[in-house]
mmCIF file of C-alpha atoms in Angstrom:
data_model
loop_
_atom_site.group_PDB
_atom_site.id
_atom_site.type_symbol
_atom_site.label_atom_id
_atom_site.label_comp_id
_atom_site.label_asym_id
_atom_site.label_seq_id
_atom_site.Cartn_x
_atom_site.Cartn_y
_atom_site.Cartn_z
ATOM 1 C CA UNK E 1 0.000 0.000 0.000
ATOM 2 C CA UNK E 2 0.669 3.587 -0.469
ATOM 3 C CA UNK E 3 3.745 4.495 2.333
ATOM 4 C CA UNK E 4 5.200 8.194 2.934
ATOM 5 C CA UNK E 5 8.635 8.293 5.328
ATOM 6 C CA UNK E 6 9.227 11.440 6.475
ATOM 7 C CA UNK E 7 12.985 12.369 7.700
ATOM 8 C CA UNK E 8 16.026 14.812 8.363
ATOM 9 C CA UNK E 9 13.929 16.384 11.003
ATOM 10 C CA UNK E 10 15.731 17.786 14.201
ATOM 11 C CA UNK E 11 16.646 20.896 16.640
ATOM 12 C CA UNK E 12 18.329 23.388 14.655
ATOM 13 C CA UNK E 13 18.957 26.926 15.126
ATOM 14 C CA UNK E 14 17.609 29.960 13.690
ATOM 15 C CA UNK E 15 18.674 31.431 10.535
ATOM 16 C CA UNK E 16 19.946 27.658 9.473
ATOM 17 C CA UNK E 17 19.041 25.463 7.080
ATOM 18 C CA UNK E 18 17.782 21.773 6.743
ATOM 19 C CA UNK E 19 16.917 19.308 4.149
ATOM 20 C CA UNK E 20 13.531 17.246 4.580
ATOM 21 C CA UNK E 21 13.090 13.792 3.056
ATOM 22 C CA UNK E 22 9.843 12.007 1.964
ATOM 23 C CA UNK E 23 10.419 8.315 1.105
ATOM 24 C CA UNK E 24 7.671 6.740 -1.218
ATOM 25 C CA UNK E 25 6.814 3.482 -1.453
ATOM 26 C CA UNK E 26 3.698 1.234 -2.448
ATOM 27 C CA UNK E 27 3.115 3.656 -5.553
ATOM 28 C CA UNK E 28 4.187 4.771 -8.958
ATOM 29 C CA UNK E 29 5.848 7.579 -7.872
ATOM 30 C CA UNK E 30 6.732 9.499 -10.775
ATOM 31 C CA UNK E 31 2.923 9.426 -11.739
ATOM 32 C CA UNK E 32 1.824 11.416 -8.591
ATOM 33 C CA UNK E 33 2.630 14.960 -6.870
ATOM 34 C CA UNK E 34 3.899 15.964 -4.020
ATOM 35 C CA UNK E 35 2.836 18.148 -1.248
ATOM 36 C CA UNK E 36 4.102 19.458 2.322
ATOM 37 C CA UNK E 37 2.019 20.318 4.826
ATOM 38 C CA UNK E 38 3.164 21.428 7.992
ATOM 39 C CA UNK E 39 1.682 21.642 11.800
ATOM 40 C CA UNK E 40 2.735 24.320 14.421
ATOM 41 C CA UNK E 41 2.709 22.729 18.031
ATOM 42 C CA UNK E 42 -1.355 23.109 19.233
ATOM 43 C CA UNK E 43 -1.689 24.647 15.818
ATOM 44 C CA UNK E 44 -3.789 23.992 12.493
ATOM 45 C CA UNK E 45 -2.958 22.272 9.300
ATOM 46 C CA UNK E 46 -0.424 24.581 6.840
ATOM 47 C CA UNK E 47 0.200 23.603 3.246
ATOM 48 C CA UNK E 48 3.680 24.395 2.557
ATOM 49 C CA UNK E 49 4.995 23.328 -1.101
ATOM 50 C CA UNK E 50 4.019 21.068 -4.096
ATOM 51 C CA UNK E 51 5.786 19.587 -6.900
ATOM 52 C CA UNK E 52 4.101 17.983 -9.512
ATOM 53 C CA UNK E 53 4.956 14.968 -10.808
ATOM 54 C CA UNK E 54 8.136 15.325 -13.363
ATOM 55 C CA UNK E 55 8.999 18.186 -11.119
ATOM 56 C CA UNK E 56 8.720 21.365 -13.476
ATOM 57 C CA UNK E 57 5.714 23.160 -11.530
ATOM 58 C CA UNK E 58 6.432 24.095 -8.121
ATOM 59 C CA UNK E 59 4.587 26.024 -6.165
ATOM 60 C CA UNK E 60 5.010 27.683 -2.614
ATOM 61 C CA UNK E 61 3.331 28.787 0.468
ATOM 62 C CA UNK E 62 3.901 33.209 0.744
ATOM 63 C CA UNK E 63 5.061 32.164 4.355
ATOM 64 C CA UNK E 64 7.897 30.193 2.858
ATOM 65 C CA UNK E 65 8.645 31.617 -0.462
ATOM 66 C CA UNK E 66 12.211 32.276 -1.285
ATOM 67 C CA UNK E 67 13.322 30.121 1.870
ATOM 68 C CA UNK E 68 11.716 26.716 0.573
ATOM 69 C CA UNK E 69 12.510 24.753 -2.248
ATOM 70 C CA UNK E 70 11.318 21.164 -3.127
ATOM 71 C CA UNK E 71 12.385 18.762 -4.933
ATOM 72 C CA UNK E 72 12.067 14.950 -6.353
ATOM 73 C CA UNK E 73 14.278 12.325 -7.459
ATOM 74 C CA UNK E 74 11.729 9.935 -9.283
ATOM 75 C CA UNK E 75 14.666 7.760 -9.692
ATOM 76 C CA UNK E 76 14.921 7.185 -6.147
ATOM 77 C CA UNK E 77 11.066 7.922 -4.958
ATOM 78 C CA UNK E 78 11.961 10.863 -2.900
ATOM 79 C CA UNK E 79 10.627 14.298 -2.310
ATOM 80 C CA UNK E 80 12.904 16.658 -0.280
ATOM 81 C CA UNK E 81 12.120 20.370 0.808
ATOM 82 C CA UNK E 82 15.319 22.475 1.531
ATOM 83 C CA UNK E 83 14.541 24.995 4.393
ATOM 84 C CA UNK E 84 16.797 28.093 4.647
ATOM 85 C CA UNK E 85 17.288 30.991 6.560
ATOM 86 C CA UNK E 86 14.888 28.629 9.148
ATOM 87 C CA UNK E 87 12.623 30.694 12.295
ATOM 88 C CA UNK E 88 11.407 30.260 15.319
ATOM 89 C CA UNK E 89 7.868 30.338 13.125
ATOM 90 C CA UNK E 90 8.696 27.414 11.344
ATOM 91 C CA UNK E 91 8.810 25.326 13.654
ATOM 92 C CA UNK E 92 6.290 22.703 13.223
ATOM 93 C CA UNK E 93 5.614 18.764 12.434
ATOM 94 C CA UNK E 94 6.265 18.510 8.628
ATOM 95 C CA UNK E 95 3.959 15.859 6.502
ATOM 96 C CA UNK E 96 4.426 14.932 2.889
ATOM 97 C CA UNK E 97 1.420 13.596 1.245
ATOM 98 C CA UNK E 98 0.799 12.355 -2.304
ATOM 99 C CA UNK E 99 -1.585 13.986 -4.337
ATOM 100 C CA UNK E 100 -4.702 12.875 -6.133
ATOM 101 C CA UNK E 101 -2.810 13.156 -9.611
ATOM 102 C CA UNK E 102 -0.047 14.186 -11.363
ATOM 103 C CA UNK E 103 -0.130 18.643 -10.558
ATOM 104 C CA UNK E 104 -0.647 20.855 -7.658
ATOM 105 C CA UNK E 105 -4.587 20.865 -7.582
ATOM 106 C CA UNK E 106 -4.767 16.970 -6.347
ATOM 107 C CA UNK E 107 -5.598 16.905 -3.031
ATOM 108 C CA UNK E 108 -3.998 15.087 -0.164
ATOM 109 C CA UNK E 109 -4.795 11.770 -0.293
ATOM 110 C CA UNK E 110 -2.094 9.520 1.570
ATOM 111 C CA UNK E 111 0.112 10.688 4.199
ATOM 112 C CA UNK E 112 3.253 10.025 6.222
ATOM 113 C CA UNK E 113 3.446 10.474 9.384
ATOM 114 C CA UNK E 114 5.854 13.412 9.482
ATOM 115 C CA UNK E 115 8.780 14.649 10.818
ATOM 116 C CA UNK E 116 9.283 17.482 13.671
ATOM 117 C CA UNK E 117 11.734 20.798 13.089
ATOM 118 C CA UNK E 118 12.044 22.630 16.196
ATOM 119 C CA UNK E 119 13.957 25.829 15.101
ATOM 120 C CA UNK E 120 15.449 26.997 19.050
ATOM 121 C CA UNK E 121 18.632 29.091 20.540
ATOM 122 C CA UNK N 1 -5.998 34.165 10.173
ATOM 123 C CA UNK N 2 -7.106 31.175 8.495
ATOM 124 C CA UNK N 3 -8.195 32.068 4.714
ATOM 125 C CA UNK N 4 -10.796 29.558 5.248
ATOM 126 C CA UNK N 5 -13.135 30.047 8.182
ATOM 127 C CA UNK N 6 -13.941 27.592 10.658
ATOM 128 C CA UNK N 7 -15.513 27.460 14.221
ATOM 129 C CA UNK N 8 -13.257 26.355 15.784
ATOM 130 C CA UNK N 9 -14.976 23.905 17.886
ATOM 131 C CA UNK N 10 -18.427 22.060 17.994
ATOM 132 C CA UNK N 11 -20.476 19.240 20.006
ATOM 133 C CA UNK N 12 -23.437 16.568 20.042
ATOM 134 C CA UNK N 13 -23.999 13.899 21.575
ATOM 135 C CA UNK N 14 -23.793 10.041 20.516
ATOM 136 C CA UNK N 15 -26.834 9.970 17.328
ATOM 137 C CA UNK N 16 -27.365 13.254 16.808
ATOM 138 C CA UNK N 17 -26.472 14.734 13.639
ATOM 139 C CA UNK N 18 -23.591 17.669 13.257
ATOM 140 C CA UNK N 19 -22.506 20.346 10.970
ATOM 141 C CA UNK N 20 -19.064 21.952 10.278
ATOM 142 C CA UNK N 21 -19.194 24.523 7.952
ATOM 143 C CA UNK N 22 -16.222 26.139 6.155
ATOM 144 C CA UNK N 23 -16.170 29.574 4.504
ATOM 145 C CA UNK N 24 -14.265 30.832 1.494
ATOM 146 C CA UNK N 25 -14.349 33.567 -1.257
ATOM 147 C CA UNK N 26 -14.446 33.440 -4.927
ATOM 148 C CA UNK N 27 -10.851 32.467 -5.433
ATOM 149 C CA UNK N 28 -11.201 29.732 -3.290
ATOM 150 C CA UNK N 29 -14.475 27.639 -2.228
ATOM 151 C CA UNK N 30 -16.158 29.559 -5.301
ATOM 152 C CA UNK N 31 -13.964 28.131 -8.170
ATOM 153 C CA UNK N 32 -12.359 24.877 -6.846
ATOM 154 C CA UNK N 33 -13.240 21.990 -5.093
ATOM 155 C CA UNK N 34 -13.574 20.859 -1.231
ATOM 156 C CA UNK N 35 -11.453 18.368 0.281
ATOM 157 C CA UNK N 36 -11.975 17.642 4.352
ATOM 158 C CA UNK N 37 -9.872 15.621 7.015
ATOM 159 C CA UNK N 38 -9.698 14.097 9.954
ATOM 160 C CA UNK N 39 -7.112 14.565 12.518
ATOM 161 C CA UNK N 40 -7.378 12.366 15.745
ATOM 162 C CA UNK N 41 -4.569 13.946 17.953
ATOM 163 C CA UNK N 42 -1.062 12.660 17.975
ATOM 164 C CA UNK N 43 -2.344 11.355 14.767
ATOM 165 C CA UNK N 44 -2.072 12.645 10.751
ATOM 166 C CA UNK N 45 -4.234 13.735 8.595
ATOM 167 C CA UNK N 46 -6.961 11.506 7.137
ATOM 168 C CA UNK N 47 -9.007 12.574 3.721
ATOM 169 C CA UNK N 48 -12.445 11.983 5.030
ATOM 170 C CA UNK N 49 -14.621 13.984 2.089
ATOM 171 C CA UNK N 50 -13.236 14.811 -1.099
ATOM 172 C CA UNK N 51 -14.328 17.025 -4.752
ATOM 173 C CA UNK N 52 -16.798 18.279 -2.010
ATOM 174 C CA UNK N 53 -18.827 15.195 -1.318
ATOM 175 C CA UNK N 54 -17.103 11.808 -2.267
ATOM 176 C CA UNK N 55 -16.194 9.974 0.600
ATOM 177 C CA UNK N 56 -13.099 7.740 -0.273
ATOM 178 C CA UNK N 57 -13.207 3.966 0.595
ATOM 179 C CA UNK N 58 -13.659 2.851 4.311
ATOM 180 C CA UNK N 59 -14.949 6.436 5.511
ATOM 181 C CA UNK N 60 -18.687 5.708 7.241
ATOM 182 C CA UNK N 61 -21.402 6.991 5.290
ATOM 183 C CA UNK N 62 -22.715 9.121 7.549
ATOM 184 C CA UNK N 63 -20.119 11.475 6.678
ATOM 185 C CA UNK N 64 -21.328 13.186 3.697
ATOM 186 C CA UNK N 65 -20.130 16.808 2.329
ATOM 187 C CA UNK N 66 -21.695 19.608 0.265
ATOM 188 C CA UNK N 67 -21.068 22.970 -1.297
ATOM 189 C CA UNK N 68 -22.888 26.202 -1.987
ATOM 190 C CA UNK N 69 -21.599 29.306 -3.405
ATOM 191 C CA UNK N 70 -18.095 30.105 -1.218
ATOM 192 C CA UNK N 71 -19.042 27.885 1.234
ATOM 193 C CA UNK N 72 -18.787 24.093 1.863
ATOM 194 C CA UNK N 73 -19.830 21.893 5.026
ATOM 195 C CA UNK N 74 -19.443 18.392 6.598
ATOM 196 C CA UNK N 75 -22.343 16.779 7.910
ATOM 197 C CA UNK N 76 -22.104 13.539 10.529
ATOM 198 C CA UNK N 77 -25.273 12.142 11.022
ATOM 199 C CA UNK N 78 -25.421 9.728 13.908
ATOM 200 C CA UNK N 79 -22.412 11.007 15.648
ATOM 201 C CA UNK N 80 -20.309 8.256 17.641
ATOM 202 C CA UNK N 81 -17.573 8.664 20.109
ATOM 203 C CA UNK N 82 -15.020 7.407 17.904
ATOM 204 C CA UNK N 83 -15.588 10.644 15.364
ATOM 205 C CA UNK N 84 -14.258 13.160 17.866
ATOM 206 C CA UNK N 85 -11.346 14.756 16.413
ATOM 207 C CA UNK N 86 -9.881 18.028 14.411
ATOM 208 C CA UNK N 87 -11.711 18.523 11.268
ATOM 209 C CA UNK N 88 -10.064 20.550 8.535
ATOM 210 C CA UNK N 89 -11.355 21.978 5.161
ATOM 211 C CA UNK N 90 -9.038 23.083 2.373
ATOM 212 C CA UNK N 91 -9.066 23.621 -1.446
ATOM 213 C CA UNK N 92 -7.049 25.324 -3.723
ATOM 214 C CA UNK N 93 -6.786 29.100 -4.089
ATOM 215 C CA UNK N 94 -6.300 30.932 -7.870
ATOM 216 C CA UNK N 95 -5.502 34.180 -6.379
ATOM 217 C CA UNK N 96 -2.567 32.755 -3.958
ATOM 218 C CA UNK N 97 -1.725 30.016 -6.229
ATOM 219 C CA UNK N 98 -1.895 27.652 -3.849
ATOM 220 C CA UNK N 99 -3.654 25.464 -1.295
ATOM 221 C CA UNK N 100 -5.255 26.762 1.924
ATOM 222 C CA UNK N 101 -6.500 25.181 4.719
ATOM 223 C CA UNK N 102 -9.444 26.283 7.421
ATOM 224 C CA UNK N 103 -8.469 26.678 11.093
ATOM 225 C CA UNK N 104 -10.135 23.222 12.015
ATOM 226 C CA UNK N 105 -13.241 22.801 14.073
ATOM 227 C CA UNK N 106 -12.452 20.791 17.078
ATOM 228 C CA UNK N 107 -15.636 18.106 17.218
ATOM 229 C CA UNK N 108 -16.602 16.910 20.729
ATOM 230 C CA UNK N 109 -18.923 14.089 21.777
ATOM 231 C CA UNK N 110 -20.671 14.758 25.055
#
């Protein structure tokens, strides 16, 4: 069955970066997008990023824009998100889930269980 | 602020029937589809409704959704103690070009 891995979570400080990992299995990869989705502690649900399926549309939250990219490797089933100049604000459990389709408009249909970036002096 | 608005919480108890409603604007609710989920704490996300009112496989058919205009709710008829949980609209906005979420409605069973 559809299975998301999320990794490369961890305590970092601010104004440093990180790299995110989303391991697919269970799936045709390459025929699906990928989103991020991200939860602040006692906080709602916040859509992050999305790459569609061969990777040329990207798209980006304005809370992350110009801080965020993502990324896939279809050879190797993997989505990552690079995270720069990271804040306290960003601190947060971080999901991938596939989409329903191959662009940005499929909704979230399957996801991982996420990974938790706590951004701290 | 939430570009989608939710209550943020609501109650019944076991059988009765509940609504969580989820307001949008043109951009959003008004020119794309619905998609609500289910988050039991400690827990992810779950798709419960989707393209405002399918309801994928293994989701209880007395969760049903619906859309009107720039808004969209979730109705659970014959509410059971197992349903409490964070309930979440979202859909894609054109304006933002991207996706935005409500600020969940927190369900409780009395």
């Amino acid at each position: 069955q559809v299975q998301l891995v999320e990794s490369g979570g961890g305590v970092v400080q601010p104004g440093r970066s990180l790299r995110l990992t989303c391991a697919a299995s269970g799936f045709i990869f390459s025929h699906y997008g990928i989103h991020w989705v991200r939860q602040a502690p006692g906080k709602g649900l916040e859509w992050v990023a999305v790459i569609s399926s061969d990777g040329n549309k990207k798209y980006y939250a304005e809370s992350v824009k110009g801080r965020v990219s993502i990324f896939r490797d279809n050879s190797k089933n993997t989505v990552y998100l690079h995270m720069n100049r990271l804040r306290v604000e960003d601190t947060a459990v971080y999901y991938c889930a596939r989409a329903r389709g191959a662009n940005e408009k499929g909704y979230f249909a399957s996801w991982g269980q996420g990974t938790l970036v706590t951004v701290s002096s | 602020q939430s570009v989608l608005t939710q209550a943020p919480s609501a109650s019944g108890t076991p059988g009765q029937r509940v609504t969580i409603s989820c307001s949008g604007s043109s951009s959003n609710i008004g020119n794309n589809t619905v998609n609500w989920y289910q988050q039991v704490p400690g827990m992810a996300p779950k798709v419960f409704i989707y393209r405002d009112n399918q309801r994928p496989s293994g989701v209880p058919e007395r969760f049903s959704g619906s859309k009107s205009g720039t808004s969209a709710s979730l109705a659970i008829s014959g509410l059971q103690s197992e349903d409490e949980a964070d309930y979440y609209c979202a859909t894609w906005d054109d304006s933002l070009n991207g996706w935005v979420f409500g600020g969940g409605t927190e369900l409780t069973v009395l």
